[in-house]
Coordinates of C-alpha atoms (C1' of nucleotides) in Angstrom, one line a residue:
Chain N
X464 CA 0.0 0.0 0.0
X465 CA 1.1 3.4 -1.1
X466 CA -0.2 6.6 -0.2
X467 CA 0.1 10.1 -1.0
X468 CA 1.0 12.1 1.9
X469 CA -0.1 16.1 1.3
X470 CA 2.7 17.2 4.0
X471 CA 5.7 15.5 2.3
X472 CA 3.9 15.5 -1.2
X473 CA 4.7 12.1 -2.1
X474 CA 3.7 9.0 -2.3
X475 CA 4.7 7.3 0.8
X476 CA 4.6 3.7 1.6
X477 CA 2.3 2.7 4.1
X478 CA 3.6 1.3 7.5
X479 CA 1.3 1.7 10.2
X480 CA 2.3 2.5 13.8
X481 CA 1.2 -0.9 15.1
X482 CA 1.8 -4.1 12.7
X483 CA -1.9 -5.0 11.5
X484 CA -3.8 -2.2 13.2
X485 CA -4.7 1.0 11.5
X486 CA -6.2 4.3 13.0
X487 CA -7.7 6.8 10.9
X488 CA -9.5 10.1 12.0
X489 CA -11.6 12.0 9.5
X490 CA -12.4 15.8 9.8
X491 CA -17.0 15.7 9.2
X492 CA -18.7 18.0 8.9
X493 CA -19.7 21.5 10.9
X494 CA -23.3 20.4 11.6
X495 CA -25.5 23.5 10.5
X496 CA -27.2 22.4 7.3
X497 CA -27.6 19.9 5.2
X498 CA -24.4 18.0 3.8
X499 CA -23.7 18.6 -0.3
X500 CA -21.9 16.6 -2.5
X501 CA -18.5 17.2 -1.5
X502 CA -19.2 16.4 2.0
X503 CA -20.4 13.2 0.2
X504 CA -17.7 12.4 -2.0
X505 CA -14.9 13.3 1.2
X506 CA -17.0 10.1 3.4
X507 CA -17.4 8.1 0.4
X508 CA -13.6 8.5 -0.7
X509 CA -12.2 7.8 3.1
X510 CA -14.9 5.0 3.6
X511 CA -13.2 3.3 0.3
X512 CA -9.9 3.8 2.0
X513 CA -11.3 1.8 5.4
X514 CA -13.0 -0.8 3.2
X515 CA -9.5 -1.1 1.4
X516 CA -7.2 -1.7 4.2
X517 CA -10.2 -3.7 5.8
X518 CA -9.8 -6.2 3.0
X519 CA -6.1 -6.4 2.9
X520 CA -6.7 -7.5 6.8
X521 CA -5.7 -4.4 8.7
X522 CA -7.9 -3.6 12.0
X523 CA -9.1 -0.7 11.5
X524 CA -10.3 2.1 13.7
X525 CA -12.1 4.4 11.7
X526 CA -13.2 8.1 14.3
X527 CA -14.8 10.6 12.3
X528 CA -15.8 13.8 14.4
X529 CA -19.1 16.1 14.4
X530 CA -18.3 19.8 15.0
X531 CA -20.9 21.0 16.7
X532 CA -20.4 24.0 17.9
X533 CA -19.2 27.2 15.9
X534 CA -20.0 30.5 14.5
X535 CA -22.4 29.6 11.9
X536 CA -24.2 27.2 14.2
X537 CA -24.8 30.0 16.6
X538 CA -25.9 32.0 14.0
X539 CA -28.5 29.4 13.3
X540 CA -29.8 28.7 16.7
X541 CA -30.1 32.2 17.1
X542 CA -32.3 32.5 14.2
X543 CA -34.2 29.8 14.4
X544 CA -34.9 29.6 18.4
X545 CA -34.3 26.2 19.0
X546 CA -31.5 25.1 21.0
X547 CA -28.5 24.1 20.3
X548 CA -28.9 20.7 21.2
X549 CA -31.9 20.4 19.1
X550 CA -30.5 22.0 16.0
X551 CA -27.0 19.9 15.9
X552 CA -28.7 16.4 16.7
X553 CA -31.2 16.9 13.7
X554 CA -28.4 17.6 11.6
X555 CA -26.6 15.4 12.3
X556 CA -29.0 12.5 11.9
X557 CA -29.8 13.8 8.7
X558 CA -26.2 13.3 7.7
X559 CA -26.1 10.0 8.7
X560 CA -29.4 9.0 6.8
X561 CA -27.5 10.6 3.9
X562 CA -24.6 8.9 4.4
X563 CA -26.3 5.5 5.1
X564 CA -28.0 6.1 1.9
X565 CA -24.6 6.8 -0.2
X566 CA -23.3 3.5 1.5
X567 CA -20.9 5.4 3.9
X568 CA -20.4 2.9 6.3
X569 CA -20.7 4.5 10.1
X570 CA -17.5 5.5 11.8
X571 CA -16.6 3.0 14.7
X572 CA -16.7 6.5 16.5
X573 CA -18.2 9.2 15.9
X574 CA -17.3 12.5 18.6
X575 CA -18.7 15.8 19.3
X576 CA -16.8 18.7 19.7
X577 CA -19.6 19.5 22.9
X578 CA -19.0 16.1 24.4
X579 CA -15.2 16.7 24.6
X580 CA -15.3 19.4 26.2
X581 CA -13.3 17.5 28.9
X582 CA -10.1 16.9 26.3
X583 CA -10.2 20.1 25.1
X584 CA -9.5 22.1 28.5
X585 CA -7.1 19.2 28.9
X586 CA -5.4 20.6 25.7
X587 CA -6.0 24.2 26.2
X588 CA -4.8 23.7 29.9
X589 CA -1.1 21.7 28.4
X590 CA -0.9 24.5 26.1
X591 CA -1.0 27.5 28.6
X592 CA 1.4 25.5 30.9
X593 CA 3.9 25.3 28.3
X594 CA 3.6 28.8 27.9
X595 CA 2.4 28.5 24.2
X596 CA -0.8 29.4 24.8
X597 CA -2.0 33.1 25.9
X598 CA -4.9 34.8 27.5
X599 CA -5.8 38.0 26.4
X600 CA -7.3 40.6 28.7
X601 CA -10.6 39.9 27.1
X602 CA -10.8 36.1 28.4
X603 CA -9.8 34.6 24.7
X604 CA -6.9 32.0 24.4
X605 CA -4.7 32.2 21.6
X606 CA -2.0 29.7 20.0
X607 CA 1.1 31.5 19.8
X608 CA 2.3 30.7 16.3
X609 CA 6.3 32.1 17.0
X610 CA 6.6 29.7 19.7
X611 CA 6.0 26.5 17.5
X612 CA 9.2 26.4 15.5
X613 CA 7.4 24.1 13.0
X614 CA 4.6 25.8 12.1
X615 CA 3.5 25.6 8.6
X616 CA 5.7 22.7 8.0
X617 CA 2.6 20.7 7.1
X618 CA 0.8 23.1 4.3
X619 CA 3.7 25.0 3.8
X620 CA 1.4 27.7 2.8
X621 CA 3.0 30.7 5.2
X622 CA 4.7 33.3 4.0
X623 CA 5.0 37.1 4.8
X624 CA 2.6 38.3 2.2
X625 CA -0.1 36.4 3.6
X626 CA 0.6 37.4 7.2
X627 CA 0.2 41.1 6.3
X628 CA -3.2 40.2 4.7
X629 CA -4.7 39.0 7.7
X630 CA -7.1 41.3 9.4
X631 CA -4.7 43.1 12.4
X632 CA -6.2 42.0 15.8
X633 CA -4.1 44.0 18.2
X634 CA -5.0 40.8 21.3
X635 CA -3.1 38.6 19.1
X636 CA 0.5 38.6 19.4
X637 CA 1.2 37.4 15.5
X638 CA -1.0 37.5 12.9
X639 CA -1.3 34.1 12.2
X640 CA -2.2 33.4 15.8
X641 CA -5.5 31.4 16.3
X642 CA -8.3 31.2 18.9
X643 CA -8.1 27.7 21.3
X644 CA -10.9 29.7 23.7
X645 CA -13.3 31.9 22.6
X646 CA -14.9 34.0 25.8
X647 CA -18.2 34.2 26.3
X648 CA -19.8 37.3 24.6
X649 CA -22.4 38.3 26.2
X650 CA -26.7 36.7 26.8
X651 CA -27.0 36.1 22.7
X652 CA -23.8 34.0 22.9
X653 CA -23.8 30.0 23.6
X654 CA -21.2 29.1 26.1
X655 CA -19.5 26.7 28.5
X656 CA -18.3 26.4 31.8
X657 CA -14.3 26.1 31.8
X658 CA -11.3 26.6 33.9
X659 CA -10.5 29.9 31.6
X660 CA -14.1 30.7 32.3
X661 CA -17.2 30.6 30.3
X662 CA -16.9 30.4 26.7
X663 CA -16.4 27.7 23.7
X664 CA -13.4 26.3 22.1
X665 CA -12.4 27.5 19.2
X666 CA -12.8 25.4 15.5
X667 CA -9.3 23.6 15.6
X668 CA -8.7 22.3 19.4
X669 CA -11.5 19.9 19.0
X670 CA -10.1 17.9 16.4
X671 CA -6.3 18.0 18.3
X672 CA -8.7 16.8 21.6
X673 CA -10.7 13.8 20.1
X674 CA -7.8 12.3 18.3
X675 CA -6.0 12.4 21.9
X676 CA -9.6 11.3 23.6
X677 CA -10.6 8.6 21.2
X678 CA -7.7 7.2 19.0
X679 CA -4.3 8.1 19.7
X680 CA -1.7 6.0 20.7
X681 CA -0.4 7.5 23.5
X682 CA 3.0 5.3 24.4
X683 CA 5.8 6.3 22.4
X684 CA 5.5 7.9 19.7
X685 CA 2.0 9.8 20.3
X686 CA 0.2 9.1 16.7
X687 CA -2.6 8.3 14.8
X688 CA -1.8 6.6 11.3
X689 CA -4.1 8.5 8.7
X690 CA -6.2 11.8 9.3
X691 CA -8.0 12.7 6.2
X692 CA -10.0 15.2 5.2
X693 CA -10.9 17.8 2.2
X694 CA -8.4 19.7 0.7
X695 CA -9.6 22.8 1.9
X696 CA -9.3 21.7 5.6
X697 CA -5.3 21.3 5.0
X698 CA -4.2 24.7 5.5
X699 CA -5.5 26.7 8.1
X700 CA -7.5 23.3 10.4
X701 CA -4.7 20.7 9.7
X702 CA -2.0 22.7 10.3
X703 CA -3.1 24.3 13.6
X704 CA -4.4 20.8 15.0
X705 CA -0.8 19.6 13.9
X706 CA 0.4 22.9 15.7
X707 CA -1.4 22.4 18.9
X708 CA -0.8 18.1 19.0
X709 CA 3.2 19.0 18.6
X710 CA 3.3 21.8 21.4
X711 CA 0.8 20.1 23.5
X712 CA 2.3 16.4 23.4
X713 CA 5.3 16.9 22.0
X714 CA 4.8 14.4 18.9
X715 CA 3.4 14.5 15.6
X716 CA -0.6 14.1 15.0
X717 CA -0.3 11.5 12.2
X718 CA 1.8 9.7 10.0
X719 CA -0.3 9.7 6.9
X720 CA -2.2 13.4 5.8
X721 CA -4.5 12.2 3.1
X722 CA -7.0 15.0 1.2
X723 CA -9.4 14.8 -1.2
X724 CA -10.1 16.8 -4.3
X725 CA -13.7 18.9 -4.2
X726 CA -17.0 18.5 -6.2
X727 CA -17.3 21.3 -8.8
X728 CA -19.9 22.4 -10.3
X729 CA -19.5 24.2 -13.8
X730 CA -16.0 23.7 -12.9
X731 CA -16.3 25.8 -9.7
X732 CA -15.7 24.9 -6.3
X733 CA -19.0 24.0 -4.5
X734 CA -19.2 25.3 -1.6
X735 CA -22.0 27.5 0.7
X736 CA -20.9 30.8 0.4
X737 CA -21.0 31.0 -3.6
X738 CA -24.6 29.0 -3.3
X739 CA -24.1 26.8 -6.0
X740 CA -24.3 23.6 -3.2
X741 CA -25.8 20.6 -4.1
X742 CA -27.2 18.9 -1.5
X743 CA -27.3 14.9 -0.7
X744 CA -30.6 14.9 -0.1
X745 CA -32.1 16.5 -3.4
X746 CA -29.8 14.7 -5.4
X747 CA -31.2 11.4 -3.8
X748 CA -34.5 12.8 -5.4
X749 CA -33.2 12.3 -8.6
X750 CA -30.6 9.6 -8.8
X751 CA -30.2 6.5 -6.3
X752 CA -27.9 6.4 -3.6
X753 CA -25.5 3.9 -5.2
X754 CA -25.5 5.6 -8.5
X755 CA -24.6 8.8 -6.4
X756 CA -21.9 6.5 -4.9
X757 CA -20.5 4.8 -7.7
X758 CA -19.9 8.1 -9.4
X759 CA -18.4 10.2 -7.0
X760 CA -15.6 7.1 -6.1
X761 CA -14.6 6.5 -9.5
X762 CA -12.5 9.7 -10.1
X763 CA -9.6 9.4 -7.9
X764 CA -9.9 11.1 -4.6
X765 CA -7.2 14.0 -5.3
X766 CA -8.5 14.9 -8.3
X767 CA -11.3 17.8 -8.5
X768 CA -14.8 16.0 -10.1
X769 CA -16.8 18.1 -12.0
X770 CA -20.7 17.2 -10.9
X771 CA -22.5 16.8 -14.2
X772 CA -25.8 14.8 -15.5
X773 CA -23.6 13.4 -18.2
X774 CA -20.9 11.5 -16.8
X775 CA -22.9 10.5 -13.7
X776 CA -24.8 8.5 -16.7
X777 CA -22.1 7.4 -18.8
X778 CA -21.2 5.9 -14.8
X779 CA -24.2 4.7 -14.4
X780 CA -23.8 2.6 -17.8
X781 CA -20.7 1.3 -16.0
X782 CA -22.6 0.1 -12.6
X783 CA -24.9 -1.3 -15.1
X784 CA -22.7 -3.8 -16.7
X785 CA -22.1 -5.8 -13.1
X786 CA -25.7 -6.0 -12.5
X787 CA -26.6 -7.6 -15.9
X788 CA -24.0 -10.1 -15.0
X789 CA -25.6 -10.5 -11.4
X790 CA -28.9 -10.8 -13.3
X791 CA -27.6 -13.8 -15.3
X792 CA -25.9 -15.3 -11.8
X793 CA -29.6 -14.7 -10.1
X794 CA -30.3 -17.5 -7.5
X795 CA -26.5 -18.4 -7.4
X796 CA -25.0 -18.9 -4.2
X797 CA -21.7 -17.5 -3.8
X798 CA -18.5 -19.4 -2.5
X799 CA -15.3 -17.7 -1.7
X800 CA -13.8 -14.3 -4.1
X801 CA -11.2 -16.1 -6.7
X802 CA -8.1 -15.2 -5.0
X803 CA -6.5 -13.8 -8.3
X804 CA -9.7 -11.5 -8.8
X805 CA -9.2 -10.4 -4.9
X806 CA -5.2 -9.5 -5.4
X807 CA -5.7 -7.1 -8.2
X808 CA -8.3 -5.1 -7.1
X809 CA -6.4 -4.4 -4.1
X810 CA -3.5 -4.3 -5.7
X811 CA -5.0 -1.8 -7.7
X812 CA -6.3 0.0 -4.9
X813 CA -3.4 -0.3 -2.9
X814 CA -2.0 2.0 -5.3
X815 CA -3.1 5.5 -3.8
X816 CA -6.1 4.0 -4.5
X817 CA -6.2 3.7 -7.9
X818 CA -10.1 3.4 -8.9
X819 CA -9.3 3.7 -12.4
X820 CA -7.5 0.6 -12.6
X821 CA -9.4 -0.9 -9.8
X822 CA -12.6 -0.5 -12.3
X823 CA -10.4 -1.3 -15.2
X824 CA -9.7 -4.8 -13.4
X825 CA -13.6 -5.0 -12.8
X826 CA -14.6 -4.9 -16.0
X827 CA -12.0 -7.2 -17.1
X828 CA -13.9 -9.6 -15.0
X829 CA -17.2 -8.7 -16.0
X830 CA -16.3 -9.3 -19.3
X831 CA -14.7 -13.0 -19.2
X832 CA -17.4 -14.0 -17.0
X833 CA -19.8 -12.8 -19.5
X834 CA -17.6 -14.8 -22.3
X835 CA -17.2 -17.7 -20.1
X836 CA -21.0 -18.0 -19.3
X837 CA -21.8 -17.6 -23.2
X838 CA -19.7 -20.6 -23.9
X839 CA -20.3 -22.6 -20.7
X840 CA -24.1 -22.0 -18.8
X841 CA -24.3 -25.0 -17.4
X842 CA -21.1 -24.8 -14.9
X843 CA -22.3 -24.2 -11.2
X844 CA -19.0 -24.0 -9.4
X845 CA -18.1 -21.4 -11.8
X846 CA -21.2 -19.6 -11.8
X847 CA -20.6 -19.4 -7.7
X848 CA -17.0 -18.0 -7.8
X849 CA -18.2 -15.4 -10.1
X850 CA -21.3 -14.4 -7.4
X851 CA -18.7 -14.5 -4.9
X852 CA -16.6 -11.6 -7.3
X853 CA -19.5 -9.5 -6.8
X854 CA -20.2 -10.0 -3.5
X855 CA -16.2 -9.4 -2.8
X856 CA -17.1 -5.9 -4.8
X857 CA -19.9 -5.3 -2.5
X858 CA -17.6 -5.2 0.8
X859 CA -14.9 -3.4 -0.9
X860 CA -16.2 -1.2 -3.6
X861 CA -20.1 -0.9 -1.5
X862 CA -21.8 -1.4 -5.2
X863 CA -23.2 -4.6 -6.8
X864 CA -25.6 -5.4 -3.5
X865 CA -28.6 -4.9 -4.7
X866 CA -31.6 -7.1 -6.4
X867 CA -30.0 -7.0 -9.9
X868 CA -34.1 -7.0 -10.9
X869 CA -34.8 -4.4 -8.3
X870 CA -31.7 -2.1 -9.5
X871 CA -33.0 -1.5 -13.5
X872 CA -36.9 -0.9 -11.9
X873 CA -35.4 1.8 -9.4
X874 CA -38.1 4.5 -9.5
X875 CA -40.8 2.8 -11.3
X876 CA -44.2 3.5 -9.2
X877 CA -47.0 0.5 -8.6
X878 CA -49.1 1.4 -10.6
X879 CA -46.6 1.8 -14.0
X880 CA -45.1 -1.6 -12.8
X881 CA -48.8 -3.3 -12.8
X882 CA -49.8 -1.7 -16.5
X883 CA -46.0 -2.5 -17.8
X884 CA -46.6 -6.2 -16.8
X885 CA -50.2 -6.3 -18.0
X886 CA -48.8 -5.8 -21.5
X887 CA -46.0 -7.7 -21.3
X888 CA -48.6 -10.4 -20.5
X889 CA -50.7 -8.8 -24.1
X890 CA -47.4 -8.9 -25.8
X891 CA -47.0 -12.7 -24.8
X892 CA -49.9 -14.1 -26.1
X893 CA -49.5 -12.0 -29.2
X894 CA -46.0 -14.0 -30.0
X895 CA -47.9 -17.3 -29.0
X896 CA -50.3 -15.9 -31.7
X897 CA -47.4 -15.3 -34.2
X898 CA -48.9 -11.7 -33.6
X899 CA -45.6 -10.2 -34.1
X900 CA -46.9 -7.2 -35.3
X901 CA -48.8 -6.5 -32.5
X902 CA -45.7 -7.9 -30.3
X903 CA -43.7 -4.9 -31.5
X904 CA -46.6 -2.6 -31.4
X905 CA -46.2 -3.5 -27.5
X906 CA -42.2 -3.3 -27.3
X907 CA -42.5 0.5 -28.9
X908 CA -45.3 1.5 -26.7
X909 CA -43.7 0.3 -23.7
X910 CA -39.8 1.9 -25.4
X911 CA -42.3 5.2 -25.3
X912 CA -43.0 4.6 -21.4
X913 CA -39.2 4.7 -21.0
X914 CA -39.2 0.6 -20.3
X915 CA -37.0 -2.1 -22.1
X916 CA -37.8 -5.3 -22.8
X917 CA -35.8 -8.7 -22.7
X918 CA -36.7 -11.6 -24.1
X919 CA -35.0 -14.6 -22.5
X920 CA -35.1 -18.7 -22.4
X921 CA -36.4 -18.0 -18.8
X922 CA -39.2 -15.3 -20.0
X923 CA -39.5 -11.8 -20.9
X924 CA -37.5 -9.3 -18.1
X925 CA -37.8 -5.3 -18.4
X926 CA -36.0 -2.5 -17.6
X927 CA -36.4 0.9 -17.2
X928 CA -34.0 2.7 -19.1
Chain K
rG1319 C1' 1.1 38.9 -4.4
rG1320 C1' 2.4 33.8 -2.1
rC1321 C1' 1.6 28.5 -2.5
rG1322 C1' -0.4 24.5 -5.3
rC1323 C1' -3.3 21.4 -8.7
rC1324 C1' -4.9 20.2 -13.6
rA1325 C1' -4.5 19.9 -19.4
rU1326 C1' -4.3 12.3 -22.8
rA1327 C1' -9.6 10.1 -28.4
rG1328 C1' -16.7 13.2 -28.9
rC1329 C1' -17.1 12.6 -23.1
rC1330 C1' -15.1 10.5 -18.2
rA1331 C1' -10.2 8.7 -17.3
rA1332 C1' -5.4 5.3 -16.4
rG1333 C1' -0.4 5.6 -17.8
rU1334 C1' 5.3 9.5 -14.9
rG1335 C1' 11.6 7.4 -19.9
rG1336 C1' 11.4 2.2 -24.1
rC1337 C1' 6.7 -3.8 -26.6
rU1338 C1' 1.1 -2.1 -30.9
rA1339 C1' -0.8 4.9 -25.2
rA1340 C1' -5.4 0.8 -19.8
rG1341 C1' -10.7 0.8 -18.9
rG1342 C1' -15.8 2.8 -19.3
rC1343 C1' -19.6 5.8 -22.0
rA1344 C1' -21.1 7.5 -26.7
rG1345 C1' -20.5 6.3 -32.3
rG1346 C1' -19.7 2.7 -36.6
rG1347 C1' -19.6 -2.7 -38.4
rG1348 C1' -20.6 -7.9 -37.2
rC1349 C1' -22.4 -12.5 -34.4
rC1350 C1' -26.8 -13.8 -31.7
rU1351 C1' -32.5 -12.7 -32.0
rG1352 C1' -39.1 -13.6 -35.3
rC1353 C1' -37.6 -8.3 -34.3
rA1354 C1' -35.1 -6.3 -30.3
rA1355 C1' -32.4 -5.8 -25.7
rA1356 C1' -28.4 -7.9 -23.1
rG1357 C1' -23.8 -10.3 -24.1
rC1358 C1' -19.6 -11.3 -27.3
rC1359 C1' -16.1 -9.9 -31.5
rC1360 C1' -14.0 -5.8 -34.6
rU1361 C1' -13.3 -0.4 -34.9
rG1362 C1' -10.9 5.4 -32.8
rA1363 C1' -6.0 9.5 -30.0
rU1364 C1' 1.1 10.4 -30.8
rC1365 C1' -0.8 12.7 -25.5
rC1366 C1' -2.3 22.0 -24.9
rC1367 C1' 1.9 25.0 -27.4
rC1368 C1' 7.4 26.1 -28.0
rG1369 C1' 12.3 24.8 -26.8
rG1370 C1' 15.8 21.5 -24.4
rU1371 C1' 18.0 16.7 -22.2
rU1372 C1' 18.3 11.6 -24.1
rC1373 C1' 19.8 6.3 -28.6
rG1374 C1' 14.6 7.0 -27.0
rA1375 C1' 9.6 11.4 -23.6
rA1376 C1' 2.7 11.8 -23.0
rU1377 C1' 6.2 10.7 -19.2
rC1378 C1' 12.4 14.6 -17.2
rC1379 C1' 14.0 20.2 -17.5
rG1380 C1' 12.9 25.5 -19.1
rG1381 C1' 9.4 29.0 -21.1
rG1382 C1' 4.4 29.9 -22.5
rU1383 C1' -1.2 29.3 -23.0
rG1384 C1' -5.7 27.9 -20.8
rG1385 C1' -8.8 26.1 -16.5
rC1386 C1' -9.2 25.6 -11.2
rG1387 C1' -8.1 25.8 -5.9
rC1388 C1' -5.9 27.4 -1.0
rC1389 C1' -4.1 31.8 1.5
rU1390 C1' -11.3 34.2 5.3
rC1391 C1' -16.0 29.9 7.2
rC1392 C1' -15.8 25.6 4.1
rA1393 C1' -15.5 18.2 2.5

RNA sequence: GGCGCCAUAGCCAAGUGGCUAAGGCAGGGGCCUGCAAAGCCCUGAUCCCCGGUUCGAAUCCGGGUGGCGCCUCCA
């Protein structure tokens, strides 16, 4: 296994910290609305990564965080007059209905920044002690970015220009210093009891204080193996949580920085504040959950997909061609993943995750098991090891686990289903009748209806296409 | 202004020094079929431009052009 780590910019062979054991910590998302596409395609790209070194036999531990507390949640309770408590739990169960939906596996863990509350003072409080941290007249607690001689070694996106740009705060001490306490600021604000007094912890101590809570290892050396997230989250959130692990605990955060490319639209960034989002939810109007899936994984994660109607078809077409061949295996039971079949996908995706040539070795055996049930029907034990592919593609690839029947019907209402199988019924008696006129009379009216038929030795199947 | 990513057939997209440049979608031809669909077979690009290194480059170096991102909340 190879991986491309954004701090060093290479690819990196993977070694994790403990033979056989992997822990990953993903950045989710701030819980104020509803989760778009790229929050999407970030928990579908690191649930690949989890299924993939799940398969090659690692245990993993897989921690993926809620933030649910900020500036823009605030802003939200305040407007809408629930609580906090309210708003943040209904979002996130909506993200995980979304996710569930998109075949996002659930994290093994899955922490609130309000429920850590414990780790973070912990953090804040190792941070002042070390005299890294300060407190500013006002209550607030800065990082101190002069005192961390390896600041911005992660991004490597600081330089003076940029410093000069930021907005001059005279409490801070450098520019590029960042809040680990935010006092409380008055009735309208939402705060907590602390040490430092009341207030709430600013956006990048959390993530520093569930990886120590949840899923570090804390003997020597202090790590976690993977932390993964969007590629928007690597410079300024990664490199303060780096920042604050290394001054706090005197260690690196992770081994592995993994990031994912973002979902354009028109070839622009998605994202809320130019308001062309696209959210899970309405997209899961219009296309199933697995379609959603199966195009957003197969563009590689660190490359920027462009969301279009187009290609999430021309996909589709793709996804298609494994359930036709589970639709000719129908009934088969599977036995165990041809070991050959098993090694190149993951040697495939054991490149950086290669899905391009992970798909490419799919279809390869899509097609000889078409060709080899063309010329052979009849064999059983081969008919099961092919099932068992698919079922291998379901656990690591989470497509291919539907009803092959059910998947080409998706979205056809009762009542369409009843009238298309009424005249297939018509059209059968027709072709007992030699009626072949009228047979294809009923094939074009039911091509009108958007439904395909299929006529087999084991009768007449439809799709809608 | 700083840092960075991308540019391969109509579309999506592998390939990072050397056999005939993966795979999928779309298109064309064929087999199969009462007709179809599905499946199978055949069929397409010299790799944004210019210069350089090399016996040899899509692949390395330099210079352009075009698209995008981060530097402010953001997956």
């Amino acid at each position: 296994m190879q991986l491309f780590d954004s701090s060093q910019k290479a690819l990196l062979p993977f070694q994790p910290i403990q033979p056989g054991q992997v822990r990953i910590y993903v950045c989710g998302p701030t819980v104020y609305d509803d989760a778009h596409l790229g929050h999407a395609r970030s928990a579908i790209v690191f649930d690949l990564l989890r299924r993939t070194l799940t398969a090659m036999g690692y245990r993993v531990t897989f921690v993926k965080n809620f933030t649910d507390i900020d500036d823009k949640i605030i802003k939200k309770v305040q407007e809408s007059g629930r609580s906090l408590q309210e708003l943040t739990q209904d979002y996130i169960q909506r993200y995980k209905e979304d996710m569930a939906a998109l075949g996002v596996l659930p994290a093994d863990l899955e922490p609130r920044a309000t429920e850590s509350l414990d780790a973070i003072f912990q953090l804040i409080q190792a941070l002042l002690d070390r005299g890294i941290a300060y407190r500013t007249p006002q209550g607030d607690i800065y990082f101190d970015t002069s005192k961390d001689r390896d600041y911005c070694t992660l991004s490597h996106r600081c330089d003076e220009e940029r410093l000069h740009r930021i907005e001059p705060d005279p409490h801070k001490r450098n520019p590029a210093d960042f809040a680990l306490w935010k006092a409380c600021k008055g009735a309208e604000d939402i705060c907590f009891d602390s040490p430092f007094g009341p207030g709430r912890p600013g956006w990048h101590i959390e993530c520093s204080a569930m990886i120590d809570k949840y899923l570090a290892y804390h003997e020597s050396p202090y790590q976690i193996d993977i932390h993964g997230g969007g590629a928007d989250l690597l410079f300024p959130h990664h490199e303060n949580e780096s920042a604050q692990t290394r001054c706090a605990c005197g260690q690196k955060l992770a081994r592995y920085w993994l990031h994912n490319g973002f979902v354009t639209i028109s070839g622009e960034k998605m994202s809320k504040s130019l308001g062309n989002s696209f959210f899970v939810k309405d997209a899961l109007q219009i296309y199933d959950g697995e379609i959603l899936r199966f195009y957003l994984l197969s563009t590689h994660y660190r490359l920027d997909l462009n969301f279009n109607e187009e290609d999430l078809l021309a996909t589709k077409r793709r996804l298609d061609r494994l359930y036709r061949l589970k639709k000719r295996l129908y009934g088969i039971k599977p036995t165990q993943v041809e070991p050959s079949f098993k090694e190149a996908m993951l040697h495939a995706l054991g490149d950086d995750l290669n899905i391009s040539k992970a798909l490419a070795v799919m279809d390869g055996f899509i097609k000889e098991a078409n060709e080899r049930l063309d010329q052979n029907p009849k064999d059983r034990g081969m008919k099961r090891k092919f099932a068992a592919n698919i079922a291998f593609l379901g656990e690591l690839l989470g497509i291919g686990t539907k009803d092959p029947f059910h998947y080409f019907q998706l979205g056809v209402d009762e009542e369409t289903r009843a009238k298309v199988e009424a005249l297939i019924e018509e059209r059968h008696q027709a072709k007992q009748a030699k009626d072949f006129q009228r047979a294809d009379a009923i094939r074009d009216h039911l091509a009108k209806m958007g439904i395909a038929l299929m006529d087999t030795p084991q009768g007449t199947f439809w799709e809608r296409i």
